[in-house]
């Protein structure tokens, strides 16, 4: 089945130690998103890729970076995690010549704990 | 800026009954799409229903339907014949913006 896969499902890192979360998709969608979701809150968009074009949200901290080496894979790098970065990180994909037209397909998320 | 507001943090419904979840939004776009997503406990978010703003007819997917009031910028979700498996967080979304969610409990 076509799907969005996130690895690992659970990640524990130390304060200030860089961490990378990965996402892969078999849907061949051209748009990939990264969201941060804290407990009982709405998913907050960090950035998205439209093909190779990177689009950062204005309020996304510089501590968060992303890479998309090819259509299938996208990575979220947190350069110096703080306690406030502990959250669920959701990867999603969508089709779309125009953003916001098509539904997003979500991965199961990576729960990040910062100690 | 686009915003999405869900004013009901929690809702409860008896199994087999009907429940309506509320959502309002604000957008400067003239052509846009609205979505309801379901996030079951410890499971991934999935699409429930999608509405195109230029279509006057309300979208329907089996037991799920919407009441789309474009002038009022309101987009509510109605779940008929509620089932235990409907228990989840429900998020309303416009473009890449999500509401705060409504936690739906279904009582047997």
PDB file of C-alpha atoms in Angstrom:
ATOM      1  CA  UNK A   1       0.000   0.000   0.000  1.00  0.00           C
ATOM      2  CA  UNK A   2       1.161   3.509  -0.776  1.00  0.00           C
ATOM      3  CA  UNK A   3       2.008   5.279   2.417  1.00  0.00           C
ATOM      4  CA  UNK A   4       3.995   7.769   4.458  1.00  0.00           C
ATOM      5  CA  UNK A   5       6.599   6.263   6.781  1.00  0.00           C
ATOM      6  CA  UNK A   6       8.361   7.977   9.629  1.00  0.00           C
ATOM      7  CA  UNK A   7      11.411   6.732  11.456  1.00  0.00           C
ATOM      8  CA  UNK A   8      11.973   6.364  14.267  1.00  0.00           C
ATOM      9  CA  UNK A   9       8.555   6.329  15.935  1.00  0.00           C
ATOM     10  CA  UNK A  10      10.126   7.355  19.234  1.00  0.00           C
ATOM     11  CA  UNK A  11      13.318   9.342  19.641  1.00  0.00           C
ATOM     12  CA  UNK A  12      15.043  10.372  22.841  1.00  0.00           C
ATOM     13  CA  UNK A  13      17.807  12.933  22.632  1.00  0.00           C
ATOM     14  CA  UNK A  14      19.778  14.978  25.071  1.00  0.00           C
ATOM     15  CA  UNK A  15      19.489  18.698  25.484  1.00  0.00           C
ATOM     16  CA  UNK A  16      21.628  20.310  22.775  1.00  0.00           C
ATOM     17  CA  UNK A  17      22.429  17.073  20.928  1.00  0.00           C
ATOM     18  CA  UNK A  18      21.532  17.217  17.229  1.00  0.00           C
ATOM     19  CA  UNK A  19      18.837  14.860  16.061  1.00  0.00           C
ATOM     20  CA  UNK A  20      17.446  13.906  12.660  1.00  0.00           C
ATOM     21  CA  UNK A  21      13.975  12.590  11.953  1.00  0.00           C
ATOM     22  CA  UNK A  22      13.186  10.943   8.657  1.00  0.00           C
ATOM     23  CA  UNK A  23      10.165  10.608   6.443  1.00  0.00           C
ATOM     24  CA  UNK A  24       9.650   8.615   3.281  1.00  0.00           C
ATOM     25  CA  UNK A  25       6.696   8.242   0.951  1.00  0.00           C
ATOM     26  CA  UNK A  26       5.611   5.837  -1.757  1.00  0.00           C
ATOM     27  CA  UNK A  27       2.810   8.097  -3.025  1.00  0.00           C
ATOM     28  CA  UNK A  28       5.061  10.037  -5.410  1.00  0.00           C
ATOM     29  CA  UNK A  29       3.579  13.284  -4.135  1.00  0.00           C
ATOM     30  CA  UNK A  30       5.422  16.444  -4.982  1.00  0.00           C
ATOM     31  CA  UNK A  31       4.681  18.258  -1.724  1.00  0.00           C
ATOM     32  CA  UNK A  32       6.051  17.223   1.672  1.00  0.00           C
ATOM     33  CA  UNK A  33       5.334  18.926   4.982  1.00  0.00           C
ATOM     34  CA  UNK A  34       6.725  18.874   8.502  1.00  0.00           C
ATOM     35  CA  UNK A  35       4.466  19.729  11.415  1.00  0.00           C
ATOM     36  CA  UNK A  36       5.143  20.019  15.122  1.00  0.00           C
ATOM     37  CA  UNK A  37       2.289  18.901  17.353  1.00  0.00           C
ATOM     38  CA  UNK A  38       2.395  19.394  21.092  1.00  0.00           C
ATOM     39  CA  UNK A  39       0.002  17.627  23.405  1.00  0.00           C
ATOM     40  CA  UNK A  40      -3.658  18.509  22.753  1.00  0.00           C
ATOM     41  CA  UNK A  41      -2.720  21.234  20.289  1.00  0.00           C
ATOM     42  CA  UNK A  42      -3.121  21.778  16.590  1.00  0.00           C
ATOM     43  CA  UNK A  43      -0.349  20.640  14.284  1.00  0.00           C
ATOM     44  CA  UNK A  44       1.869  23.626  13.567  1.00  0.00           C
ATOM     45  CA  UNK A  45       3.462  23.832  10.142  1.00  0.00           C
ATOM     46  CA  UNK A  46       7.242  24.203  10.290  1.00  0.00           C
ATOM     47  CA  UNK A  47       8.011  24.126   6.561  1.00  0.00           C
ATOM     48  CA  UNK A  48       7.166  22.388   3.340  1.00  0.00           C
ATOM     49  CA  UNK A  49       8.806  21.391   0.104  1.00  0.00           C
ATOM     50  CA  UNK A  50       7.120  21.881  -3.231  1.00  0.00           C
ATOM     51  CA  UNK A  51       9.270  19.593  -5.334  1.00  0.00           C
ATOM     52  CA  UNK A  52      12.758  20.880  -4.508  1.00  0.00           C
ATOM     53  CA  UNK A  53      11.604  24.328  -3.443  1.00  0.00           C
ATOM     54  CA  UNK A  54      11.897  24.820   0.301  1.00  0.00           C
ATOM     55  CA  UNK A  55       9.334  27.033   2.028  1.00  0.00           C
ATOM     56  CA  UNK A  56       9.982  28.018   5.612  1.00  0.00           C
ATOM     57  CA  UNK A  57       7.276  29.373   7.898  1.00  0.00           C
ATOM     58  CA  UNK A  58       8.149  32.821   9.232  1.00  0.00           C
ATOM     59  CA  UNK A  59       7.994  31.733  12.870  1.00  0.00           C
ATOM     60  CA  UNK A  60       9.930  28.474  12.522  1.00  0.00           C
ATOM     61  CA  UNK A  61      13.068  28.744  14.663  1.00  0.00           C
ATOM     62  CA  UNK A  62      16.440  28.574  12.921  1.00  0.00           C
ATOM     63  CA  UNK A  63      17.140  25.537  15.067  1.00  0.00           C
ATOM     64  CA  UNK A  64      14.942  23.551  12.685  1.00  0.00           C
ATOM     65  CA  UNK A  65      16.279  22.634   9.268  1.00  0.00           C
ATOM     66  CA  UNK A  66      15.127  20.289   6.547  1.00  0.00           C
ATOM     67  CA  UNK A  67      16.505  18.385   3.598  1.00  0.00           C
ATOM     68  CA  UNK A  68      14.804  16.668   0.696  1.00  0.00           C
ATOM     69  CA  UNK A  69      17.372  14.737  -1.310  1.00  0.00           C
ATOM     70  CA  UNK A  70      14.783  13.218  -3.649  1.00  0.00           C
ATOM     71  CA  UNK A  71      11.033  12.937  -4.159  1.00  0.00           C
ATOM     72  CA  UNK A  72      10.643  10.074  -1.711  1.00  0.00           C
ATOM     73  CA  UNK A  73      12.613  11.261   1.315  1.00  0.00           C
ATOM     74  CA  UNK A  74      12.551  14.271   3.593  1.00  0.00           C
ATOM     75  CA  UNK A  75      14.492  14.900   6.800  1.00  0.00           C
ATOM     76  CA  UNK A  76      13.956  17.174   9.765  1.00  0.00           C
ATOM     77  CA  UNK A  77      17.128  18.247  11.550  1.00  0.00           C
ATOM     78  CA  UNK A  78      17.009  19.842  14.971  1.00  0.00           C
ATOM     79  CA  UNK A  79      20.434  21.321  15.506  1.00  0.00           C
ATOM     80  CA  UNK A  80      20.321  21.964  19.256  1.00  0.00           C
ATOM     81  CA  UNK A  81      17.165  20.549  20.800  1.00  0.00           C
ATOM     82  CA  UNK A  82      15.753  22.319  23.796  1.00  0.00           C
ATOM     83  CA  UNK A  83      13.216  21.045  26.303  1.00  0.00           C
ATOM     84  CA  UNK A  84      10.562  23.048  24.472  1.00  0.00           C
ATOM     85  CA  UNK A  85      11.148  21.031  21.304  1.00  0.00           C
ATOM     86  CA  UNK A  86       9.730  17.874  22.851  1.00  0.00           C
ATOM     87  CA  UNK A  87       6.689  17.095  20.718  1.00  0.00           C
ATOM     88  CA  UNK A  88       5.205  14.824  18.095  1.00  0.00           C
ATOM     89  CA  UNK A  89       6.608  15.580  14.656  1.00  0.00           C
ATOM     90  CA  UNK A  90       4.322  14.775  11.776  1.00  0.00           C
ATOM     91  CA  UNK A  91       5.323  14.360   8.173  1.00  0.00           C
ATOM     92  CA  UNK A  92       2.674  14.702   5.488  1.00  0.00           C
ATOM     93  CA  UNK A  93       2.482  14.665   1.712  1.00  0.00           C
ATOM     94  CA  UNK A  94       0.062  15.905  -0.891  1.00  0.00           C
ATOM     95  CA  UNK A  95      -0.382  16.237  -4.586  1.00  0.00           C
ATOM     96  CA  UNK A  96      -1.093  19.589  -6.030  1.00  0.00           C
ATOM     97  CA  UNK A  97      -0.213  22.091  -8.591  1.00  0.00           C
ATOM     98  CA  UNK A  98      -1.794  24.470  -6.102  1.00  0.00           C
ATOM     99  CA  UNK A  99      -1.205  24.105  -2.404  1.00  0.00           C
ATOM    100  CA  UNK A 100      -4.215  23.590  -0.191  1.00  0.00           C
ATOM    101  CA  UNK A 101      -6.254  21.918  -2.916  1.00  0.00           C
ATOM    102  CA  UNK A 102      -5.652  18.296  -2.114  1.00  0.00           C
ATOM    103  CA  UNK A 103      -5.800  16.424   1.128  1.00  0.00           C
ATOM    104  CA  UNK A 104      -2.666  15.623   3.052  1.00  0.00           C
ATOM    105  CA  UNK A 105      -1.534  12.093   3.824  1.00  0.00           C
ATOM    106  CA  UNK A 106       0.110  11.816   7.195  1.00  0.00           C
ATOM    107  CA  UNK A 107       2.713   9.524   8.637  1.00  0.00           C
ATOM    108  CA  UNK A 108       2.325   8.069  12.124  1.00  0.00           C
ATOM    109  CA  UNK A 109       4.630  10.683  13.628  1.00  0.00           C
ATOM    110  CA  UNK A 110       7.852  10.641  15.618  1.00  0.00           C
ATOM    111  CA  UNK A 111       7.560  11.421  19.299  1.00  0.00           C
ATOM    112  CA  UNK A 112      10.634  13.334  20.397  1.00  0.00           C
ATOM    113  CA  UNK A 113      11.691  13.428  24.027  1.00  0.00           C
ATOM    114  CA  UNK A 114      14.451  15.789  25.149  1.00  0.00           C
ATOM    115  CA  UNK A 115      16.237  14.960  28.389  1.00  0.00           C
TER     116      UNK A 115
ATOM    117  CA  UNK B   1      -3.486  35.684   7.948  1.00  0.00           C
ATOM    118  CA  UNK B   2      -5.494  32.529   7.602  1.00  0.00           C
ATOM    119  CA  UNK B   3      -6.961  31.214  10.837  1.00  0.00           C
ATOM    120  CA  UNK B   4      -9.043  28.206  11.770  1.00  0.00           C
ATOM    121  CA  UNK B   5     -11.019  28.130  15.014  1.00  0.00           C
ATOM    122  CA  UNK B   6     -12.607  25.173  16.756  1.00  0.00           C
ATOM    123  CA  UNK B   7     -14.460  26.359  19.825  1.00  0.00           C
ATOM    124  CA  UNK B   8     -15.313  22.939  21.277  1.00  0.00           C
ATOM    125  CA  UNK B   9     -12.293  21.327  22.967  1.00  0.00           C
ATOM    126  CA  UNK B  10     -14.347  18.253  23.853  1.00  0.00           C
ATOM    127  CA  UNK B  11     -17.607  16.716  22.728  1.00  0.00           C
ATOM    128  CA  UNK B  12     -19.426  13.590  23.755  1.00  0.00           C
ATOM    129  CA  UNK B  13     -22.062  11.561  21.931  1.00  0.00           C
ATOM    130  CA  UNK B  14     -24.043   8.432  22.638  1.00  0.00           C
ATOM    131  CA  UNK B  15     -23.450   5.541  20.283  1.00  0.00           C
ATOM    132  CA  UNK B  16     -25.864   5.646  17.320  1.00  0.00           C
ATOM    133  CA  UNK B  17     -26.682   9.307  17.933  1.00  0.00           C
ATOM    134  CA  UNK B  18     -25.688  12.355  15.887  1.00  0.00           C
ATOM    135  CA  UNK B  19     -23.092  14.960  16.819  1.00  0.00           C
ATOM    136  CA  UNK B  20     -21.960  18.181  15.176  1.00  0.00           C
ATOM    137  CA  UNK B  21     -18.475  19.621  15.508  1.00  0.00           C
ATOM    138  CA  UNK B  22     -18.023  23.323  14.829  1.00  0.00           C
ATOM    139  CA  UNK B  23     -15.359  25.156  12.869  1.00  0.00           C
ATOM    140  CA  UNK B  24     -14.953  28.715  11.661  1.00  0.00           C
ATOM    141  CA  UNK B  25     -12.205  30.035   9.471  1.00  0.00           C
ATOM    142  CA  UNK B  26     -10.887  33.205   7.984  1.00  0.00           C
ATOM    143  CA  UNK B  27      -9.246  33.471   4.594  1.00  0.00           C
ATOM    144  CA  UNK B  28      -8.636  36.118   1.986  1.00  0.00           C
ATOM    145  CA  UNK B  29      -8.735  33.578  -0.805  1.00  0.00           C
ATOM    146  CA  UNK B  30     -11.743  33.435  -3.096  1.00  0.00           C
ATOM    147  CA  UNK B  31     -11.164  29.848  -4.144  1.00  0.00           C
ATOM    148  CA  UNK B  32     -10.171  27.507  -1.352  1.00  0.00           C
ATOM    149  CA  UNK B  33     -10.703  24.105   0.153  1.00  0.00           C
ATOM    150  CA  UNK B  34     -11.635  22.972   3.635  1.00  0.00           C
ATOM    151  CA  UNK B  35     -10.906  19.681   5.313  1.00  0.00           C
ATOM    152  CA  UNK B  36     -11.832  17.647   8.350  1.00  0.00           C
ATOM    153  CA  UNK B  37      -9.218  15.215   9.603  1.00  0.00           C
ATOM    154  CA  UNK B  38      -9.534  12.497  12.227  1.00  0.00           C
ATOM    155  CA  UNK B  39      -6.672  11.551  14.547  1.00  0.00           C
ATOM    156  CA  UNK B  40      -7.501   8.397  16.569  1.00  0.00           C
ATOM    157  CA  UNK B  41      -5.511   7.758  19.750  1.00  0.00           C
ATOM    158  CA  UNK B  42      -1.950   6.704  18.880  1.00  0.00           C
ATOM    159  CA  UNK B  43      -2.814   6.437  15.205  1.00  0.00           C
ATOM    160  CA  UNK B  44      -2.127   8.605  12.224  1.00  0.00           C
ATOM    161  CA  UNK B  45      -4.271  11.428  11.005  1.00  0.00           C
ATOM    162  CA  UNK B  46      -6.583  10.626   8.122  1.00  0.00           C
ATOM    163  CA  UNK B  47      -8.915  12.651   5.947  1.00  0.00           C
ATOM    164  CA  UNK B  48     -12.596  12.541   6.817  1.00  0.00           C
ATOM    165  CA  UNK B  49     -14.077  14.909   4.271  1.00  0.00           C
ATOM    166  CA  UNK B  50     -13.137  17.700   1.859  1.00  0.00           C
ATOM    167  CA  UNK B  51     -15.187  20.680   0.709  1.00  0.00           C
ATOM    168  CA  UNK B  52     -14.514  22.930  -2.254  1.00  0.00           C
ATOM    169  CA  UNK B  53     -15.553  26.489  -1.465  1.00  0.00           C
ATOM    170  CA  UNK B  54     -16.944  27.232  -4.903  1.00  0.00           C
ATOM    171  CA  UNK B  55     -19.337  24.285  -4.656  1.00  0.00           C
ATOM    172  CA  UNK B  56     -22.586  25.162  -2.945  1.00  0.00           C
ATOM    173  CA  UNK B  57     -23.478  21.545  -2.292  1.00  0.00           C
ATOM    174  CA  UNK B  58     -22.339  20.246   1.068  1.00  0.00           C
ATOM    175  CA  UNK B  59     -19.894  17.348   0.904  1.00  0.00           C
ATOM    176  CA  UNK B  60     -20.992  13.962   2.193  1.00  0.00           C
ATOM    177  CA  UNK B  61     -19.050  10.772   2.890  1.00  0.00           C
ATOM    178  CA  UNK B  62     -21.241   8.000   4.218  1.00  0.00           C
ATOM    179  CA  UNK B  63     -22.108   8.954   7.836  1.00  0.00           C
ATOM    180  CA  UNK B  64     -20.082  12.171   7.656  1.00  0.00           C
ATOM    181  CA  UNK B  65     -21.425  15.377   6.187  1.00  0.00           C
ATOM    182  CA  UNK B  66     -20.643  19.057   6.417  1.00  0.00           C
ATOM    183  CA  UNK B  67     -22.684  22.195   6.778  1.00  0.00           C
ATOM    184  CA  UNK B  68     -20.732  24.757   4.787  1.00  0.00           C
ATOM    185  CA  UNK B  69     -21.860  28.347   5.226  1.00  0.00           C
ATOM    186  CA  UNK B  70     -19.516  30.378   3.030  1.00  0.00           C
ATOM    187  CA  UNK B  71     -20.788  33.822   3.989  1.00  0.00           C
ATOM    188  CA  UNK B  72     -20.468  33.020   7.674  1.00  0.00           C
ATOM    189  CA  UNK B  73     -17.141  31.227   7.107  1.00  0.00           C
ATOM    190  CA  UNK B  74     -18.463  28.255   8.990  1.00  0.00           C
ATOM    191  CA  UNK B  75     -17.670  24.619   8.256  1.00  0.00           C
ATOM    192  CA  UNK B  76     -19.216  22.157  10.703  1.00  0.00           C
ATOM    193  CA  UNK B  77     -18.954  18.381  10.615  1.00  0.00           C
ATOM    194  CA  UNK B  78     -21.960  16.180  11.326  1.00  0.00           C
ATOM    195  CA  UNK B  79     -21.434  12.557  12.296  1.00  0.00           C
ATOM    196  CA  UNK B  80     -24.569  10.449  12.065  1.00  0.00           C
ATOM    197  CA  UNK B  81     -25.114   7.054  13.695  1.00  0.00           C
ATOM    198  CA  UNK B  82     -21.976   7.506  15.801  1.00  0.00           C
ATOM    199  CA  UNK B  83     -19.837   4.444  16.337  1.00  0.00           C
ATOM    200  CA  UNK B  84     -17.242   3.629  18.976  1.00  0.00           C
ATOM    201  CA  UNK B  85     -14.572   3.824  16.297  1.00  0.00           C
ATOM    202  CA  UNK B  86     -15.411   7.473  15.721  1.00  0.00           C
ATOM    203  CA  UNK B  87     -13.749   8.406  19.010  1.00  0.00           C
ATOM    204  CA  UNK B  88     -10.787  10.593  18.101  1.00  0.00           C
ATOM    205  CA  UNK B  89      -9.456  14.113  17.820  1.00  0.00           C
ATOM    206  CA  UNK B  90     -11.041  15.936  14.915  1.00  0.00           C
ATOM    207  CA  UNK B  91      -9.217  18.782  13.209  1.00  0.00           C
ATOM    208  CA  UNK B  92     -10.636  21.305  10.825  1.00  0.00           C
ATOM    209  CA  UNK B  93      -8.138  22.635   8.284  1.00  0.00           C
ATOM    210  CA  UNK B  94      -7.836  25.247   5.578  1.00  0.00           C
ATOM    211  CA  UNK B  95      -4.756  25.133   3.379  1.00  0.00           C
ATOM    212  CA  UNK B  96      -1.971  24.194   5.807  1.00  0.00           C
ATOM    213  CA  UNK B  97      -3.627  25.704   8.892  1.00  0.00           C
ATOM    214  CA  UNK B  98      -5.322  23.537  11.483  1.00  0.00           C
ATOM    215  CA  UNK B  99      -7.775  24.306  14.242  1.00  0.00           C
ATOM    216  CA  UNK B 100      -7.009  23.351  17.818  1.00  0.00           C
ATOM    217  CA  UNK B 101      -9.085  20.193  17.515  1.00  0.00           C
ATOM    218  CA  UNK B 102     -12.131  18.683  19.190  1.00  0.00           C
ATOM    219  CA  UNK B 103     -11.811  15.501  21.203  1.00  0.00           C
ATOM    220  CA  UNK B 104     -14.854  13.325  20.531  1.00  0.00           C
ATOM    221  CA  UNK B 105     -15.874  10.671  23.020  1.00  0.00           C
ATOM    222  CA  UNK B 106     -18.448   8.055  22.024  1.00  0.00           C
ATOM    223  CA  UNK B 107     -20.369   6.460  24.887  1.00  0.00           C
ATOM    224  CA  UNK B 108     -21.662   2.899  24.466  1.00  0.00           C
TER     225      UNK B 108
END
